[in-house]
XYZ file of C-alpha atoms in Angstrom:
598
model
C 189.114 -23.488 223.594
C 189.443 -26.837 225.283
C 190.732 -29.777 223.237
C 192.406 -27.793 220.475
C 195.530 -29.353 219.000
C 198.734 -27.625 220.012
C 201.051 -25.845 217.598
C 203.528 -28.692 217.921
C 200.798 -31.114 216.968
C 200.040 -28.990 213.888
C 203.645 -29.105 212.793
C 203.734 -32.857 213.221
C 200.505 -33.281 211.252
C 201.730 -30.983 208.482
C 204.495 -33.466 207.719
C 202.541 -36.624 208.430
C 204.261 -39.538 206.677
C 204.540 -43.273 206.763
C 205.921 -43.202 210.268
C 203.019 -41.201 211.694
C 199.936 -41.762 209.597
C 200.153 -45.474 209.125
C 200.255 -46.762 212.687
C 197.660 -49.520 212.726
C 196.521 -49.807 216.328
C 197.482 -46.405 217.684
C 195.996 -45.084 220.893
C 195.428 -41.358 220.943
C 197.663 -39.505 223.327
C 195.202 -36.658 223.792
C 191.613 -36.538 225.035
C 190.034 -35.528 221.740
C 188.721 -38.955 220.901
C 186.385 -41.379 222.585
C 184.227 -44.327 221.650
C 180.492 -43.742 221.433
C 179.983 -46.549 218.947
C 178.213 -48.769 221.486
C 175.329 -46.307 221.856
C 171.786 -46.710 220.611
C 170.849 -46.249 216.999
C 169.070 -43.092 215.907
C 165.888 -44.827 214.787
C 164.026 -41.629 213.898
C 166.774 -40.549 211.550
C 166.919 -44.006 209.971
C 163.166 -43.884 209.322
C 163.549 -40.548 207.561
C 166.428 -41.905 205.498
C 164.410 -44.940 204.377
C 161.313 -42.897 203.467
C 163.300 -40.327 201.494
C 165.479 -42.946 199.820
C 162.335 -44.759 198.684
C 160.984 -41.493 197.293
C 164.198 -41.052 195.323
C 163.951 -44.666 194.079
C 160.404 -43.995 192.867
C 161.727 -41.033 190.907
C 164.566 -43.090 189.433
C 162.196 -45.857 188.332
C 160.090 -43.342 186.452
C 163.060 -42.229 184.336
C 164.390 -44.043 181.306
C 168.003 -45.126 181.233
C 170.366 -43.183 178.964
C 170.068 -43.844 175.245
C 172.647 -46.591 174.496
C 173.408 -44.865 171.178
C 174.631 -41.755 172.995
C 178.037 -42.013 174.618
C 178.097 -40.727 178.189
C 180.750 -38.359 179.506
C 179.793 -38.547 183.196
C 178.891 -41.568 185.312
C 178.389 -40.184 188.808
C 174.633 -39.971 188.327
C 174.406 -43.634 187.342
C 176.735 -44.716 190.145
C 174.735 -42.727 192.693
C 171.474 -44.237 191.438
C 172.914 -47.752 191.842
C 173.787 -46.978 195.464
C 170.388 -45.444 196.206
C 168.481 -48.340 194.626
C 170.651 -50.955 196.334
C 169.967 -49.372 199.741
C 166.209 -49.818 199.293
C 166.523 -53.251 197.692
C 168.512 -54.620 200.626
C 166.685 -52.908 203.514
C 163.738 -54.718 205.099
C 162.141 -51.403 206.082
C 161.881 -50.268 202.474
C 158.826 -50.698 200.297
C 161.234 -51.850 197.590
C 162.809 -54.602 199.685
C 163.683 -57.525 197.377
C 161.905 -55.765 194.476
C 162.292 -57.633 191.174
C 161.706 -54.417 189.223
C 164.437 -52.654 191.172
C 166.808 -55.569 190.672
C 166.341 -55.300 186.913
C 166.942 -51.533 186.975
C 170.163 -51.939 188.958
C 171.301 -54.670 186.568
C 170.761 -52.390 183.588
C 172.633 -49.548 185.279
C 175.628 -51.723 186.134
C 175.696 -52.956 182.540
C 176.186 -49.348 181.408
C 179.207 -48.944 183.686
C 180.729 -52.233 182.527
C 180.142 -51.354 178.882
C 181.867 -47.976 179.241
C 184.727 -49.183 181.445
C 188.055 -49.293 179.604
C 190.290 -52.351 179.678
C 192.558 -50.573 182.170
C 189.625 -50.258 184.603
C 188.962 -46.538 184.152
C 186.046 -44.417 183.001
C 185.966 -41.043 181.289
C 184.725 -37.936 183.080
C 184.060 -34.933 180.888
C 187.372 -33.899 179.404
C 189.338 -36.265 181.656
C 189.923 -39.335 179.542
C 190.447 -42.755 181.138
C 190.707 -41.024 184.491
C 191.874 -42.944 187.588
C 190.766 -40.240 190.100
C 187.347 -39.800 188.497
C 186.926 -43.578 188.572
C 187.787 -43.413 192.278
C 184.868 -41.009 192.786
C 182.606 -43.588 191.125
C 183.887 -46.287 193.503
C 182.817 -44.076 196.405
C 179.260 -45.045 195.416
C 179.751 -48.521 193.999
C 181.712 -50.053 196.889
C 179.036 -49.344 199.555
C 176.466 -50.877 197.202
C 178.654 -53.970 196.909
C 178.944 -54.167 200.715
C 175.165 -54.062 201.128
C 174.638 -56.796 198.513
C 177.431 -58.906 199.971
C 175.747 -58.788 203.374
C 172.315 -59.487 201.897
C 171.765 -63.250 201.611
C 169.459 -63.459 198.603
C 170.334 -66.056 195.983
C 168.824 -64.278 192.980
C 171.154 -61.313 193.577
C 174.236 -63.338 192.642
C 174.416 -61.885 189.088
C 174.308 -58.361 190.529
C 177.051 -59.147 192.987
C 179.213 -60.664 190.271
C 178.822 -57.621 188.010
C 179.708 -55.207 190.795
C 182.694 -57.334 191.725
C 183.889 -57.355 188.126
C 183.607 -53.578 187.832
C 185.324 -52.978 191.181
C 188.223 -55.363 190.585
C 188.788 -53.927 187.109
C 188.834 -50.437 188.594
C 191.132 -51.655 191.347
C 193.873 -52.254 188.800
C 193.628 -48.612 187.751
C 193.756 -47.519 191.392
C 196.985 -49.476 191.918
C 198.789 -47.927 188.964
C 196.935 -44.731 188.034
C 198.051 -41.141 188.516
C 196.328 -37.956 189.700
C 195.878 -34.280 188.802
C 195.197 -32.482 192.088
C 196.124 -32.844 195.791
C 192.754 -34.287 196.848
C 192.866 -36.963 194.131
C 195.564 -38.829 196.080
C 193.302 -39.355 199.073
C 190.214 -40.148 196.959
C 192.191 -42.937 195.293
C 193.443 -44.131 198.687
C 189.867 -44.245 200.000
C 188.803 -46.209 196.917
C 191.631 -48.676 197.526
C 190.626 -49.020 201.185
C 187.037 -49.738 200.124
C 188.131 -52.335 197.569
C 190.499 -53.950 200.062
C 187.692 -54.259 202.610
C 185.643 -56.179 200.050
C 188.372 -58.172 198.305
C 191.608 -58.023 200.332
C 194.828 -57.685 198.365
C 198.175 -56.539 199.721
C 198.734 -54.492 196.560
C 195.888 -52.146 197.522
C 197.380 -51.353 200.914
C 200.877 -50.986 199.460
C 199.611 -48.371 197.022
C 197.856 -46.512 199.841
C 201.111 -46.476 201.799
C 202.936 -45.130 198.768
C 200.583 -42.140 198.499
C 200.442 -41.500 202.250
C 204.226 -41.496 202.411
C 204.086 -38.122 200.621
C 202.504 -36.601 203.730
C 199.098 -35.000 204.158
C 199.526 -31.237 204.038
C 197.631 -29.174 206.583
C 198.575 -25.654 207.625
C 198.123 -24.091 211.047
C 194.783 -22.601 210.002
C 193.456 -26.147 209.566
C 193.367 -26.047 205.760
C 194.434 -28.593 203.192
C 196.516 -27.417 200.227
C 193.513 -26.454 198.086
C 191.837 -24.452 200.880
C 188.520 -25.434 199.324
C 185.143 -26.210 200.861
C 184.396 -28.701 198.103
C 187.637 -30.602 198.429
C 188.018 -30.330 202.195
C 184.762 -32.277 202.473
C 186.114 -34.788 199.937
C 189.410 -35.244 201.799
C 187.758 -35.505 205.222
C 185.481 -38.251 203.899
C 188.445 -40.071 202.342
C 190.536 -39.936 205.526
C 187.610 -41.180 207.621
C 187.219 -44.113 205.199
C 190.901 -45.009 205.531
C 190.879 -44.559 209.300
C 187.993 -46.942 209.882
C 188.677 -49.567 207.188
C 192.447 -49.761 207.727
C 192.345 -49.158 211.494
C 194.503 -46.037 211.295
C 192.796 -43.684 213.728
C 195.543 -41.062 213.690
C 194.162 -39.899 210.356
C 191.135 -38.628 212.281
C 193.281 -36.018 214.006
C 193.670 -34.230 210.680
C 189.937 -34.450 209.999
C 189.281 -33.069 213.480
C 191.282 -29.931 212.806
C 189.734 -29.276 209.397
C 186.177 -29.699 210.698
C 186.980 -27.307 213.543
C 188.054 -24.704 210.985
C 184.837 -25.160 209.006
C 182.807 -24.537 212.151
C 184.097 -20.965 211.935
C 183.542 -20.885 208.152
C 179.820 -21.684 208.454
C 177.078 -19.048 208.512
C 173.994 -19.704 210.639
C 171.941 -20.453 207.502
C 174.436 -23.107 206.382
C 176.312 -21.015 203.819
C 180.040 -21.679 203.688
C 182.716 -19.011 203.393
C 184.494 -19.847 200.143
C 186.221 -16.569 199.233
C 189.694 -17.898 200.120
C 189.467 -21.145 198.147
C 192.167 -21.906 195.587
C 189.727 -23.875 193.441
C 186.489 -23.207 191.552
C 184.361 -22.734 194.672
C 186.013 -19.368 195.391
C 183.276 -17.984 193.099
C 180.508 -20.385 194.148
C 177.849 -20.636 196.847
C 178.173 -23.795 198.946
C 176.199 -25.276 201.814
C 177.706 -27.027 204.814
C 175.598 -30.106 204.024
C 178.664 -31.374 202.119
C 180.235 -32.001 205.537
C 177.262 -33.706 207.218
C 178.477 -37.317 207.219
C 181.928 -36.175 208.352
C 180.576 -34.078 211.232
C 178.240 -36.881 212.265
C 180.988 -39.501 212.303
C 183.316 -37.247 214.295
C 180.539 -36.200 216.695
C 180.278 -39.858 217.664
C 184.020 -40.534 217.718
C 185.156 -37.403 219.617
C 184.189 -35.210 222.526
C 184.355 -31.935 220.594
C 181.080 -30.102 221.305
C 181.321 -28.249 217.988
C 180.586 -31.397 216.013
C 177.157 -32.333 217.437
C 176.324 -28.627 217.201
C 177.106 -28.747 213.467
C 175.124 -31.969 213.001
C 172.086 -30.339 214.585
C 172.532 -27.166 212.542
C 172.677 -29.129 209.275
C 169.683 -31.298 210.170
C 167.590 -28.136 210.619
C 168.484 -26.689 207.219
C 165.841 -26.805 204.453
C 168.467 -28.390 202.158
C 168.930 -31.372 204.493
C 166.195 -33.480 202.900
C 167.422 -33.154 199.323
C 171.153 -33.098 200.053
C 171.301 -35.860 202.686
C 168.102 -37.761 203.417
C 167.342 -38.581 199.785
C 170.689 -40.172 198.920
C 172.616 -41.218 202.044
C 170.841 -44.332 203.315
C 173.451 -46.667 201.811
C 176.270 -44.923 203.685
C 174.398 -45.289 206.991
C 173.703 -48.965 206.330
C 177.309 -49.627 205.329
C 178.841 -47.705 208.273
C 177.228 -48.543 211.603
C 178.912 -45.622 213.383
C 176.768 -43.156 211.435
C 173.623 -44.841 212.741
C 174.424 -44.101 216.368
C 172.744 -41.307 218.254
C 175.003 -38.310 218.563
C 175.852 -37.018 222.032
C 173.459 -34.515 223.561
C 174.229 -31.119 222.044
C 176.558 -29.142 224.270
C 176.538 -25.399 224.679
C 178.798 -23.915 222.009
C 179.929 -20.303 222.121
C 178.927 -18.992 218.715
C 180.095 -15.400 219.159
C 183.732 -15.199 218.170
C 186.561 -13.387 216.432
C 188.877 -15.786 214.639
C 191.853 -14.674 212.552
C 193.300 -17.265 210.174
C 196.712 -15.691 209.717
C 198.015 -17.996 206.973
C 194.874 -17.579 204.889
C 194.709 -13.848 205.715
C 191.043 -14.271 206.572
C 189.117 -13.080 209.614
C 185.743 -14.389 210.737
C 183.737 -12.414 213.297
C 180.287 -13.192 214.698
C 178.395 -10.941 217.126
C 174.877 -12.225 217.649
C 172.957 -11.828 214.369
C 175.896 -10.060 212.746
C 178.697 -11.939 211.019
C 181.467 -10.715 208.775
C 184.390 -11.987 206.757
C 187.531 -10.053 205.882
C 189.868 -11.445 203.253
C 193.232 -10.397 201.874
C 194.884 -13.681 201.000
C 195.064 -13.862 197.208
C 198.057 -15.634 195.715
C 200.478 -13.101 194.315
C 200.815 -12.263 191.533
C 197.095 -12.672 190.920
C 196.462 -15.176 188.130
C 193.107 -16.551 187.045
C 193.721 -20.290 187.118
C 192.628 -23.325 189.123
C 194.866 -23.786 192.143
C 195.371 -20.074 192.871
C 193.286 -17.737 194.999
C 192.107 -14.712 193.007
C 188.713 -13.628 194.403
C 188.763 -9.814 194.906
C 186.076 -9.732 197.627
C 187.696 -8.229 200.721
C 184.581 -7.818 202.896
C 181.370 -9.809 203.341
C 178.795 -8.689 205.939
C 175.523 -10.164 207.222
C 172.885 -9.157 209.710
C 170.232 -11.831 209.919
C 168.589 -12.150 206.505
C 170.170 -8.928 205.187
C 173.345 -9.787 203.282
C 176.139 -7.732 201.783
C 177.517 -10.445 199.491
C 180.762 -8.583 198.959
C 182.619 -5.291 198.860
C 185.321 -4.689 196.245
C 187.455 -1.754 195.158
C 188.656 -1.087 191.631
C 190.548 1.726 189.939
C 191.147 2.648 186.285
C 194.911 2.597 186.912
C 196.218 1.069 183.662
C 193.162 -1.242 183.638
C 194.803 -3.444 186.266
C 191.454 -4.156 187.892
C 190.358 -4.909 191.401
C 192.236 -4.249 194.607
C 193.899 -7.433 195.882
C 195.491 -7.023 199.274
C 198.961 -8.280 199.983
C 197.823 -9.984 203.189
C 196.208 -8.561 206.336
C 197.865 -6.885 209.302
C 195.859 -7.097 212.544
C 196.331 -4.355 215.146
C 193.916 -4.810 218.033
C 190.425 -4.660 216.545
C 191.736 -3.026 213.352
C 192.543 -4.963 210.160
C 194.801 -3.285 207.593
C 194.802 -4.309 203.920
C 197.309 -2.832 201.475
C 198.329 -3.213 197.845
C 200.796 -1.469 195.531
C 200.357 -1.688 191.757
C 203.067 -0.722 189.260
C 202.778 -0.046 185.537
C 205.704 0.722 183.258
C 206.689 2.353 179.993
C 209.691 1.126 177.979
C 212.663 2.727 176.259
C 214.069 1.884 172.783
C 216.261 -1.195 172.558
C 219.997 -0.671 172.882
C 221.951 -1.219 169.681
C 223.124 -4.723 170.602
C 219.520 -5.950 170.891
C 218.131 -4.489 167.676
C 217.042 -6.659 164.717
C 216.677 -5.390 161.180
C 213.529 -7.443 160.577
C 211.911 -6.371 163.868
C 211.208 -9.994 164.775
C 211.730 -9.853 168.536
C 210.939 -12.433 171.206
C 207.286 -12.815 172.142
C 207.259 -12.081 175.862
C 205.191 -10.846 178.764
C 205.509 -7.249 179.878
C 207.225 -6.891 183.290
C 204.028 -5.511 184.848
C 202.146 -8.603 183.635
C 199.525 -6.691 181.646
C 200.097 -8.056 178.144
C 202.324 -10.040 175.751
C 203.985 -8.755 172.606
C 206.961 -9.220 170.287
C 208.878 -6.473 172.083
C 211.723 -8.310 173.868
C 210.765 -6.552 177.120
C 213.595 -8.153 179.084
C 216.127 -6.216 177.009
C 214.425 -2.824 177.447
C 214.876 -0.217 180.149
C 211.729 0.684 182.078
C 210.834 4.364 182.412
C 207.977 6.616 183.458
C 207.147 4.006 186.110
C 203.799 4.677 187.791
C 202.809 3.321 191.179
C 199.494 3.303 193.003
C 199.134 2.333 196.659
C 195.755 1.455 198.157
C 195.224 1.070 201.894
C 191.983 -0.024 203.538
C 191.700 0.027 207.334
C 188.699 -1.744 208.859
C 187.916 -1.404 212.564
C 185.299 -3.666 214.163
C 183.316 -2.785 217.295
C 180.625 -5.238 218.381
C 179.722 -5.986 214.772
C 179.824 -2.372 213.553
C 182.546 -1.446 211.056
C 184.485 1.757 210.426
C 186.287 1.760 207.071
C 188.961 4.163 205.892
C 190.027 4.129 202.226
C 193.174 5.753 200.881
C 194.313 5.494 197.247
C 197.492 7.386 196.360
C 199.506 7.666 193.152
C 198.955 9.387 189.802
C 196.144 11.959 190.016
C 192.688 11.766 188.434
C 192.461 7.959 188.451
C 188.875 6.751 188.824
C 188.215 4.873 192.072
C 185.118 2.700 192.526
C 183.909 1.032 195.721
C 181.441 -1.695 194.777
C 178.926 -3.267 197.164
C 176.753 -6.170 196.040
C 173.709 -7.045 198.150
C 171.471 -10.094 197.778
C 169.312 -10.118 194.665
C 165.902 -8.575 195.337
C 167.112 -6.539 198.302
C 165.354 -3.233 198.857
C 167.958 -0.463 198.749
C 167.129 2.881 200.347
C 169.001 6.176 200.190
C 170.769 5.508 196.871
C 169.929 6.674 193.330
C 169.368 4.072 190.593
C 170.422 4.590 186.967
C 168.956 3.129 183.774
C 171.127 0.011 184.112
C 169.750 -0.708 187.598
C 172.995 0.336 189.311
C 172.710 2.286 192.555
C 174.939 5.260 193.404
C 175.211 6.437 196.999
C 175.838 10.113 196.309
C 175.823 11.293 199.923
C 174.473 10.385 203.323
C 173.623 6.839 204.325
C 172.015 3.985 202.468
C 170.165 1.060 204.021
C 169.131 -2.483 203.234
C 166.269 -4.324 204.893
C 164.024 -3.333 207.742
C 163.703 -3.893 211.471
C 166.447 -5.573 213.444
C 168.127 -7.034 210.354
C 168.739 -3.678 208.651
C 172.230 -2.976 207.286
C 173.162 0.704 207.048
C 176.163 1.990 205.110
C 177.696 5.338 204.253
C 178.254 8.197 203.918
C 178.365 8.075 200.148
C 180.367 9.893 197.508
C 179.792 10.166 193.756
C 182.353 11.907 191.537
C 182.024 9.724 188.415
C 179.530 7.234 186.944
C 181.929 4.914 185.111
C 181.327 1.532 186.749
C 181.839 -0.645 183.654
C 184.943 -2.811 183.095
C 185.995 -2.894 186.731
C 187.738 -6.214 186.117
C 191.324 -6.284 184.932
C 192.240 -6.452 181.246
C 192.842 -10.176 181.801
C 189.057 -10.528 182.037
C 187.746 -7.788 179.796
C 189.956 -8.757 176.847
C 187.992 -12.024 176.794
C 184.653 -10.274 177.421
C 184.582 -11.800 180.891
C 183.426 -10.276 184.157
C 183.352 -11.103 187.849
C 180.163 -9.110 188.375
C 177.551 -11.333 190.022
C 173.783 -11.291 190.363
C 172.619 -8.893 193.044
C 171.844 -5.273 193.855
C 174.959 -3.197 193.154
C 175.674 0.035 195.029
C 178.648 2.253 194.101
C 180.691 4.948 195.815
C 183.062 6.735 193.412
C 185.840 9.314 193.358
C 189.222 10.264 191.920
C 192.769 10.001 193.221
C 194.068 11.195 195.531
C 191.134 9.362 197.109
C 190.307 9.515 200.815
C 187.002 8.312 202.176
C 185.645 7.129 205.509
C 182.440 5.170 205.888
C 180.607 2.907 208.320
C 178.652 -0.308 208.028
C 176.375 -1.375 210.871
């Protein structure tokens, strides 16, 4: 596709440091970027923003402030309300323009923040105590409010301005010295510093930004940041845009450009985001692309990439647009004039594609109404912890409004749980996923390792299944059992042929699990007393008309579909089973089964 960054450009961006990212007045060497900032304002959109912001203000005024006797553990709601109320207070098109009542409410809200702010400038956030990065997220709201008040020449607002300034400057000290937990926190703090510096310039703010940026902004060739997360990609894109425009460092937009291009392919036509490959909490969440709206809009105006106005238009047509954007974004439009500009006329974008993200081991395919996702990119060994990919969904399939949320495979092999592919191999239109599991038994300790009291080292078993005082490292493994699972998926114009092969010890239960949207009407399968469906033979179907999904043939050799998760989950009474209509195909090893989805 025209205007994609070359591989060499990727490599350069992956190691972006002080020498590359911090050039102040750089001119782009490619034709990705242009300047549409002199265009007309989108007055219709601004009217909608004002009306919906006022509606949100009305709702806020009807609610009492938090009980001062109860200590708060989260301040984003208060910070957001300050920004929303300030946008109406300072906008002449609002029914709350110069409202005395609103001024009092904002004053009371700011007082809460000042009361709870620690002497080092930080706030708490849940379990994060005196947290610099969580305070930076608060500044994302408070600084635009301060900009609007600073530009609004109304004498009786001086106390408000002074309170905001006090909070911001106090927090600025924490931003200069404070640390982080996660990769995205660095750029959120940098964006906070850029916002503070734009209001109250101080060389220390810029020096701290340079210190963080000198580490380099990681981006792989798939266009993903380190966390590979829809939540935090939107956060980082917003932060880099803030730095680019307030510090005049436009090269940062090149990174944003690549990430937003990737999320074009990760977006379903109803606005759902593919999150299965995330390394953070959203790998098990449903997200909407509305999180990226301001970023796509800014880049649609600043670049000539036709994908971006396409995405802006898609988001604006979503039913979630009013609540997610129109009701709380007016302040950002008033503070950033670029967002107010009309986007370029929507260009024709080819929305049928096959895109393989080799580093993420994820494929996205769209053929008309049909879209599918294949995934085999879990971090190995699989561990259930923030920062590692562990979602066992290897196939997601949609046809219009009919949705197969996921397909998984599990076996009873030593209770090691779901299939987790060791990557994906692509051969033409065939995708091959493969995994080998190993479980061990252990011999008696040799004489030199024995202890009379039996008090051996507490350690993890070599196969990772459990811990015990067995000194496993000093034992010889024996009776080693291996199980190899191979899944081959061939795509032809949206139709799938799947071939399953599970080999190893005999008589191991194998379960193919399909989860369809809750409330879906399933035909051709038999339901048990627990509302599980079993496709015993032939084909099953979901939906009617053009959006029907058909799947099969089925197979049913056992009915044990409980505890499909690994012992890591079930020991803690946990489960990855989600809400939906569950259909099962079952058998025993050696297991061979072919089926189709179309």
